[in-house]
PDB file of C-alpha atoms in Angstrom:
ATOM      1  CA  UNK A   1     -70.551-157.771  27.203  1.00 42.00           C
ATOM      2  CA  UNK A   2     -72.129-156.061  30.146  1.00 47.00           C
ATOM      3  CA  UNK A   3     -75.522-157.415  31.942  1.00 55.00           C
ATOM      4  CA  UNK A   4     -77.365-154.616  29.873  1.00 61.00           C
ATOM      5  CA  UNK A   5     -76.009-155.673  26.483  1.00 62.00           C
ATOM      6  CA  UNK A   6     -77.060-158.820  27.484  1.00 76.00           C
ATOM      7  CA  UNK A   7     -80.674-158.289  28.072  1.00 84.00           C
ATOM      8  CA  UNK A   8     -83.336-158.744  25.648  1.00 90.00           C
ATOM      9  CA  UNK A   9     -84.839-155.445  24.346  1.00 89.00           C
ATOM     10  CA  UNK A  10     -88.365-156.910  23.876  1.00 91.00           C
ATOM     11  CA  UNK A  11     -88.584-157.726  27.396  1.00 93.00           C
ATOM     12  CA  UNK A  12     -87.053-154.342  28.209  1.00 92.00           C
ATOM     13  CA  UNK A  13     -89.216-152.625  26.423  1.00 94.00           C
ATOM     14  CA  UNK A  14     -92.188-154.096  27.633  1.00 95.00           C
ATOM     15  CA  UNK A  15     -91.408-153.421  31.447  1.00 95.00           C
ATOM     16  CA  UNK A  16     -91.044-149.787  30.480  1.00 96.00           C
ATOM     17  CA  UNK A  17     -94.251-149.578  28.734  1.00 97.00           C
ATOM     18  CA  UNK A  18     -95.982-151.780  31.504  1.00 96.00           C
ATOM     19  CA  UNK A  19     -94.321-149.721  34.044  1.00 95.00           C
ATOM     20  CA  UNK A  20     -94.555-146.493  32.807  1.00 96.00           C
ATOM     21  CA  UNK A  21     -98.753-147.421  31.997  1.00 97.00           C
ATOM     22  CA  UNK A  22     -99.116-147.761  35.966  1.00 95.00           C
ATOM     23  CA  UNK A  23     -97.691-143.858  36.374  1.00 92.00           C
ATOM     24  CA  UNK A  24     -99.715-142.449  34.139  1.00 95.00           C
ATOM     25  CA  UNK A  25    -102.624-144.554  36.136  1.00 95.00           C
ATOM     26  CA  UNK A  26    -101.377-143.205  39.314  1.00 91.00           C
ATOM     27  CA  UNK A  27    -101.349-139.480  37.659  1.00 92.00           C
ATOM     28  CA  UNK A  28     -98.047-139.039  35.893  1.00 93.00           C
ATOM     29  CA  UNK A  29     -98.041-137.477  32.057  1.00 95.00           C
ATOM     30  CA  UNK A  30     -97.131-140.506  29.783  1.00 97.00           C
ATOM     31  CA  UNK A  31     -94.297-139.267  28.544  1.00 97.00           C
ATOM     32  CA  UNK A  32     -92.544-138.499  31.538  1.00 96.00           C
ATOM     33  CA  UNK A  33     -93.497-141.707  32.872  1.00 95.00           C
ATOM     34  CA  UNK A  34     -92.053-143.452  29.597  1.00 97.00           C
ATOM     35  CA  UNK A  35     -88.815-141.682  30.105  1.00 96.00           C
ATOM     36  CA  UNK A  36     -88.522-142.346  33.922  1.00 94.00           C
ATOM     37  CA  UNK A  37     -89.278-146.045  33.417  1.00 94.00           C
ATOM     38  CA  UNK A  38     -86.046-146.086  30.441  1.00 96.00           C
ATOM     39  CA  UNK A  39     -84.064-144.548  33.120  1.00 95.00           C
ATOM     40  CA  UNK A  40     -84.905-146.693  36.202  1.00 91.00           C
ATOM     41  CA  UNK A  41     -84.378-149.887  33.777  1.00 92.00           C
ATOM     42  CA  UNK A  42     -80.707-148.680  32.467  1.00 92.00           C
ATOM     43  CA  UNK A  43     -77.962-150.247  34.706  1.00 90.00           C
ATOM     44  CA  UNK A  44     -76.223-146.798  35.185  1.00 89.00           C
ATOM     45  CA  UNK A  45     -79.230-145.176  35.669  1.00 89.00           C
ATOM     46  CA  UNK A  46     -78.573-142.314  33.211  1.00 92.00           C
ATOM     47  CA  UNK A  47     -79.376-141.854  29.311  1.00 95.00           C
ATOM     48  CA  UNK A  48     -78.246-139.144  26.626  1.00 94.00           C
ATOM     49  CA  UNK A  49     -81.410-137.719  25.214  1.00 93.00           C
ATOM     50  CA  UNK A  50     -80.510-139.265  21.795  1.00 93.00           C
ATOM     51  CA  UNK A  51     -80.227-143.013  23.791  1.00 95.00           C
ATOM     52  CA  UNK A  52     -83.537-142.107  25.488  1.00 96.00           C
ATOM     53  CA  UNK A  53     -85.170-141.106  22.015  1.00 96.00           C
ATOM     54  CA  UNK A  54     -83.799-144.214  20.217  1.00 95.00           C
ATOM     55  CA  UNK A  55     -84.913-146.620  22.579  1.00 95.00           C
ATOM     56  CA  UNK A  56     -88.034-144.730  23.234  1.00 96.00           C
ATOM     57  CA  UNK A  57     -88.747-143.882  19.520  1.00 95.00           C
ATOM     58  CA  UNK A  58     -89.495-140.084  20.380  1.00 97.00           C
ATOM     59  CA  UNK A  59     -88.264-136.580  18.799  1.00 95.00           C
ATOM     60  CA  UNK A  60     -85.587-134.722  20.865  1.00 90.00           C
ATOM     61  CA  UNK A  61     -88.324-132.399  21.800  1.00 93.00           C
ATOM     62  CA  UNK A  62     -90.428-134.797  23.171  1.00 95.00           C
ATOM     63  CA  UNK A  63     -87.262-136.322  25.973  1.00 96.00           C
ATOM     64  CA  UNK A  64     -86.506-132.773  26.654  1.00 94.00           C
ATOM     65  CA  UNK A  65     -89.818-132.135  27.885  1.00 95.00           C
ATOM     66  CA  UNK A  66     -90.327-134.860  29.947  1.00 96.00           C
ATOM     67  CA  UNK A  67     -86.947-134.382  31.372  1.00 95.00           C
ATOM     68  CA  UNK A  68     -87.972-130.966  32.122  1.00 94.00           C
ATOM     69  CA  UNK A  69     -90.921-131.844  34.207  1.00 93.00           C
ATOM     70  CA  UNK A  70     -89.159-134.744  35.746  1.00 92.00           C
ATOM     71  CA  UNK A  71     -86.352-132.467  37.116  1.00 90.00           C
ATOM     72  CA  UNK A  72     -89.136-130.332  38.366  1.00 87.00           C
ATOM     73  CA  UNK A  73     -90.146-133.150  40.414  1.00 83.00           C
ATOM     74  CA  UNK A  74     -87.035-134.293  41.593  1.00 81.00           C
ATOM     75  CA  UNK A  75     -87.178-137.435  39.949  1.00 86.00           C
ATOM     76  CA  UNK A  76     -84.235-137.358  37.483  1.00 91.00           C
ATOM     77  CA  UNK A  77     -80.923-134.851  37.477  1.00 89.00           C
ATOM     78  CA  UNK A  78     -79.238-133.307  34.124  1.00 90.00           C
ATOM     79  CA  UNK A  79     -75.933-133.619  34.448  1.00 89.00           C
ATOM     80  CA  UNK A  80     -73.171-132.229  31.774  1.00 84.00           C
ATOM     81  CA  UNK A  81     -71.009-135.204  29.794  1.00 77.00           C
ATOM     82  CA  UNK A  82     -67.376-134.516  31.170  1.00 80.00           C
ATOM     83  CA  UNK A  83     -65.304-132.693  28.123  1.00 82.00           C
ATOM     84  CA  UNK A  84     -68.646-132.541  26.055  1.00 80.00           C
ATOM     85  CA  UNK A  85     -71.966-130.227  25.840  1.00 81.00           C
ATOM     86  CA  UNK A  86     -73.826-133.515  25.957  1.00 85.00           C
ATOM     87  CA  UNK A  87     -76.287-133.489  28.896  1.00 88.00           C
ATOM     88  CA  UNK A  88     -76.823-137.344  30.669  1.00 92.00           C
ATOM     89  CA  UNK A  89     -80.186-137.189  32.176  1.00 94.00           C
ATOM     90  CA  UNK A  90     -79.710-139.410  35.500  1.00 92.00           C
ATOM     91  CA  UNK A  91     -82.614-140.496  37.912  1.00 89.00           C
ATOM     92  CA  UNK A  92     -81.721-140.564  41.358  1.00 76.00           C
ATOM     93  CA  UNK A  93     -81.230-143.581  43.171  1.00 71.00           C
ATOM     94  CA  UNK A  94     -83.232-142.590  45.804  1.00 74.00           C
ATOM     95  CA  UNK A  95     -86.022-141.048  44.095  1.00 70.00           C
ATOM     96  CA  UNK A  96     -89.019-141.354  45.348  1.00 75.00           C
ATOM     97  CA  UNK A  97     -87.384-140.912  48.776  1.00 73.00           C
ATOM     98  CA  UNK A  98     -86.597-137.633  46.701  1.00 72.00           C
ATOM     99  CA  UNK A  99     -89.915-136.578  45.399  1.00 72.00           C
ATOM    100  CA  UNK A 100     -91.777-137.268  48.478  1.00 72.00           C
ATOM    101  CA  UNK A 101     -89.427-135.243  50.866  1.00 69.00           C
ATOM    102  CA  UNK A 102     -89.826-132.364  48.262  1.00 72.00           C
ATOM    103  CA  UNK A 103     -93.365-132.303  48.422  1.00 76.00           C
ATOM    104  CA  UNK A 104     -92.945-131.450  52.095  1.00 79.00           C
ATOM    105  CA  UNK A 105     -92.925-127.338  50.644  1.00 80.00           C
ATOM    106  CA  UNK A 106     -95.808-127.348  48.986  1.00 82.00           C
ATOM    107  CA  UNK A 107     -97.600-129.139  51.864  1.00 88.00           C
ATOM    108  CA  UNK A 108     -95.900-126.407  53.956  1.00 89.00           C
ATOM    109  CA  UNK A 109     -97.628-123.749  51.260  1.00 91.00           C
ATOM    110  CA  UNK A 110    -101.110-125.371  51.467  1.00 92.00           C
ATOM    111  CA  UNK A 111    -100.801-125.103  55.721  1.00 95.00           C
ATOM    112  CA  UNK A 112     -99.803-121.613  55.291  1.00 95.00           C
ATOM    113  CA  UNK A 113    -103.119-120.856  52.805  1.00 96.00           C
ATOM    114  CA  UNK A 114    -104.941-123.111  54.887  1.00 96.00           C
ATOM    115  CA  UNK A 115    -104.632-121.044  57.922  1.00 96.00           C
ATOM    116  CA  UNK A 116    -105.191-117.616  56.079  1.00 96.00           C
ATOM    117  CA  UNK A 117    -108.201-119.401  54.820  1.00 95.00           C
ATOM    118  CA  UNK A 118    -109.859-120.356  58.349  1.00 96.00           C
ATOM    119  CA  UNK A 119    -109.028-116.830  59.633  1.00 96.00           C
ATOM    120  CA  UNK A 120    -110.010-115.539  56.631  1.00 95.00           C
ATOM    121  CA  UNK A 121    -114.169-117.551  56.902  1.00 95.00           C
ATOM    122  CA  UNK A 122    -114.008-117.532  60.324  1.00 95.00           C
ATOM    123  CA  UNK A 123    -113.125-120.742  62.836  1.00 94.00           C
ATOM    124  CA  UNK A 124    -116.789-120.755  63.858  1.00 96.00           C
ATOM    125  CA  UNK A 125    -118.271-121.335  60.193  1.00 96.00           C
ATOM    126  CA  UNK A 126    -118.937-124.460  58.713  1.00 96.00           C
ATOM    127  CA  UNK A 127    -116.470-123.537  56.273  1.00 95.00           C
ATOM    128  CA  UNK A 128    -113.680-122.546  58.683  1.00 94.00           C
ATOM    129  CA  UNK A 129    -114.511-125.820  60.213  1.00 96.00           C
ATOM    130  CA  UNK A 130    -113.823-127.299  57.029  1.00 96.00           C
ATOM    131  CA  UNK A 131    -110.588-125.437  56.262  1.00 94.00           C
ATOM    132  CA  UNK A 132    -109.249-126.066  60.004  1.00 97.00           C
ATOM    133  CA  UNK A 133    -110.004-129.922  59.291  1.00 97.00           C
ATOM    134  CA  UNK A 134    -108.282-130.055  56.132  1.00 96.00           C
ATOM    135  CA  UNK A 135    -105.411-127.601  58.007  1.00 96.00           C
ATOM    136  CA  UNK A 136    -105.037-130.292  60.804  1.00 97.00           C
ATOM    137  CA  UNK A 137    -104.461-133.620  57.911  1.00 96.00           C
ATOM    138  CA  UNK A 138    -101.932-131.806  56.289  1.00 93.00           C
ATOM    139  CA  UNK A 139    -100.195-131.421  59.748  1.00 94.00           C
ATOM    140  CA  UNK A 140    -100.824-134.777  60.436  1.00 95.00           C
ATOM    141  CA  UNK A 141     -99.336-135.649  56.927  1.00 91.00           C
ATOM    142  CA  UNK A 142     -96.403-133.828  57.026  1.00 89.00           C
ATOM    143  CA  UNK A 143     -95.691-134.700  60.543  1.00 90.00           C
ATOM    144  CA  UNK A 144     -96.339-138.964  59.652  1.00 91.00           C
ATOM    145  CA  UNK A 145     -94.055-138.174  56.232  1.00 87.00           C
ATOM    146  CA  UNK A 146     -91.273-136.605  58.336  1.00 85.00           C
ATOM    147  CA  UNK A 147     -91.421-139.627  60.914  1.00 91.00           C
ATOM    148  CA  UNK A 148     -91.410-142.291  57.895  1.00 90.00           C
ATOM    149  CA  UNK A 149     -88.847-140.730  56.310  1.00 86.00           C
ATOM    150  CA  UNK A 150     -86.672-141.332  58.722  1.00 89.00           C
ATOM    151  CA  UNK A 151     -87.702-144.665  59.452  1.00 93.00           C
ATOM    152  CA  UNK A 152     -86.600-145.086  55.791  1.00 89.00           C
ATOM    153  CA  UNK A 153     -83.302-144.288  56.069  1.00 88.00           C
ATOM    154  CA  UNK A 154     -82.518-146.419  58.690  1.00 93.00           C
ATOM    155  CA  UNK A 155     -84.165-149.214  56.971  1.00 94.00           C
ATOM    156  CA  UNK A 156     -82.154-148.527  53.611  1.00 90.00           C
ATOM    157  CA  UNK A 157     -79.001-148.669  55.712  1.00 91.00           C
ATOM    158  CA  UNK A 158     -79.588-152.206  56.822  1.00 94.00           C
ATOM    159  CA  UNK A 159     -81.340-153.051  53.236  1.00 93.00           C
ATOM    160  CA  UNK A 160     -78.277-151.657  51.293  1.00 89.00           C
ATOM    161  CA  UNK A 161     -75.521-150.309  53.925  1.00 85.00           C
ATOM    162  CA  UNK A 162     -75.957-146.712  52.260  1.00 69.00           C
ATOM    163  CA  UNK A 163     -76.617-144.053  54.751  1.00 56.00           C
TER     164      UNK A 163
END
């Protein structure tokens, strides 16, 4: 009997609900969030779509959604079943290290529109002023998500010995 097999669903359940509830607070849809929380509880870490809808008590459709936008965000990886078509659905084990070095594009794509937008009103308006303030956080973000990000890894080395 593994550790999993062992647990008690109720109380399983009930962290992924409870969990998943404070994602969609913090902005996440709630059925991604639901499916994210199933994976992050699951000892492997990965879930067929028909385990996912079982324990979840959702339609196919509804898992392949969330998956979908999950995946967009980084947060979980298909991956194929060797010797089957089945698809596992695994979330990373380092991912919100993950989503938050991928955001580092679009921040990249709102400097880049940032700029054309202070050239664009002018430096010297109140507007360009704005822009060129909002231009300089997102440097300042990015720059302080780079530095942290590193920080991280070292500290997850000595946490876990992973590197």
């Amino acid at each position: 009997m593994t550790n999993e097999a062992a647990r008690d669903p109720e109380a399983v359940s009930t962290f992924v609900e409870s969990f998943a509830a404070q994602l969609v607070e913090a902005g996440m849809q709630r059925m991604p969030a639901r499916i994210f929380a199933a994976l992050l509880s699951s000892d492997s870490g990965s879930l067929t779509s028909a385990e996912l809808g079982e324990q979840l008590r959702v339609s196919p459709a509804a898992v392949s959604g969330a998956v979908r936008y999950l995946a967009q965000q980084h947060m979980v990886a298909r991956e194929r079943e060797p010797g089957s078509r089945r698809e596992r659905y695994r979330v990373h084990s380092n991912q919100w290290y993950e989503a938050l070095t991928n955001r580092e594009a679009v921040i990249k794509r709102w400097e880049g529109a940032l700029r054309e937008g202070v050239t664009s009103l002018g430096a010297d308006t109140p507007a360009g002023r704005r822009m060129a303030e909002t231009l300089a956080f997102f440097e300042f973000v990015d720059g302080e998500i780079a530095a942290m990000m590193e920080r991280w890894r070292v500290h997850r080395a000595e946490l876990f010995g992973e590197g």
